[in-house]
Amino acid sequence: MRSREILDAVERGESFTVTRDGHEIGELIPLRKRRRFVTRSEFAAMSRSAPAIALDRFRPDQEAVVDSALDDPYAR
């Protein structure tokens, strides 16, 4: 197969094992397509299984980890 034929096949979803001197050295596989959104039902399902957040502790924990002065656009 020529390079273009191989790449066309990968674009269609096929995978190839790359060999050198009869030894497998790699794989040529299609990239996974990134989803642009999450459906409402998926979001709801993830939300139900997410850990509870103690809102009274969330902000102090966040401030302890992130130095907001570094990202303040008005401090310049």
CSV table of C-alpha atoms in Angstrom, one decimal:
chain,number,residue,atom,x,y,z
A,1,MET,CA,0.0,0.0,0.0
A,2,ARG,CA,1.1,3.5,-0.6
A,3,SER,CA,1.2,6.1,2.2
A,4,ARG,CA,-1.9,7.9,0.9
A,5,GLU,CA,-3.9,4.6,0.8
A,6,ILE,CA,-2.8,3.8,4.4
A,7,LEU,CA,-3.8,7.3,5.6
A,8,ASP,CA,-7.1,7.1,3.9
A,9,ALA,CA,-7.8,3.8,5.6
A,10,VAL,CA,-6.9,5.2,9.0
A,11,GLU,CA,-9.2,8.1,8.3
A,12,ARG,CA,-12.0,5.5,7.7
A,13,GLY,CA,-11.2,3.9,11.0
A,14,GLU,CA,-8.8,1.2,10.2
A,15,SER,CA,-5.7,0.5,12.3
A,16,PHE,CA,-2.2,-0.7,11.3
A,17,THR,CA,0.7,-2.3,13.1
A,18,VAL,CA,4.1,-0.8,12.0
A,19,THR,CA,6.9,-3.3,11.7
A,20,ARG,CA,10.6,-3.1,11.0
A,21,ASP,CA,12.5,-6.2,10.1
A,22,GLY,CA,9.5,-8.3,11.1
A,23,HIS,CA,9.3,-6.8,14.6
A,24,GLU,CA,6.3,-4.7,15.7
A,25,ILE,CA,7.5,-1.2,16.6
A,26,GLY,CA,4.3,0.8,16.7
A,27,GLU,CA,0.6,1.3,15.8
A,28,LEU,CA,-1.1,3.7,13.4
A,29,ILE,CA,-4.6,4.2,14.8
A,30,PRO,CA,-7.3,6.8,14.1
A,31,LEU,CA,-7.7,9.7,16.6
A,32,ARG,CA,-10.8,9.6,18.7
A,33,LYS,CA,-13.2,12.3,17.7
A,34,ARG,CA,-13.7,14.9,20.5
A,35,ARG,CA,-17.3,15.6,21.4
A,36,ARG,CA,-18.4,19.2,21.5
A,37,PHE,CA,-21.1,18.9,24.1
A,38,VAL,CA,-22.5,16.7,26.8
A,39,THR,CA,-26.2,15.8,26.6
A,40,ARG,CA,-28.5,16.8,29.5
A,41,SER,CA,-29.1,13.2,30.5
A,42,GLU,CA,-25.3,12.6,30.6
A,43,PHE,CA,-24.7,15.7,32.7
A,44,ALA,CA,-27.5,14.7,35.1
A,45,ALA,CA,-26.0,11.2,35.5
A,46,MET,CA,-22.6,12.6,36.2
A,47,SER,CA,-24.0,15.2,38.6
A,48,ARG,CA,-25.8,12.4,40.6
A,49,SER,CA,-22.5,10.5,41.1
A,50,ALA,CA,-20.3,13.5,41.8
A,51,PRO,CA,-19.2,14.0,45.4
A,52,ALA,CA,-21.0,16.6,47.5
A,53,ILE,CA,-19.3,20.0,47.8
A,54,ALA,CA,-19.2,21.8,51.2
A,55,LEU,CA,-19.9,25.3,49.9
A,56,ASP,CA,-18.7,26.9,53.1
A,57,ARG,CA,-15.2,25.3,52.6
A,58,PHE,CA,-15.0,25.4,48.8
A,59,ARG,CA,-13.9,29.0,48.4
A,60,PRO,CA,-11.3,28.9,51.2
A,61,ASP,CA,-9.9,25.7,49.7
A,62,GLN,CA,-9.8,27.3,46.3
A,63,GLU,CA,-8.0,30.4,47.6
A,64,ALA,CA,-5.5,28.3,49.3
A,65,VAL,CA,-4.5,26.6,46.0
A,66,VAL,CA,-4.8,29.5,43.6
A,67,ASP,CA,-3.0,32.8,43.9
A,68,SER,CA,-5.6,35.1,42.5
A,69,ALA,CA,-3.2,38.0,42.5
A,70,LEU,CA,-1.4,36.4,39.6
A,71,ASP,CA,-4.5,36.5,37.4
A,72,ASP,CA,-5.9,39.9,38.5
A,73,PRO,CA,-6.1,42.0,35.2
A,74,TYR,CA,-6.5,45.2,37.3
A,75,ALA,CA,-3.3,44.7,39.3
A,76,ARG,CA,-1.2,45.4,36.3
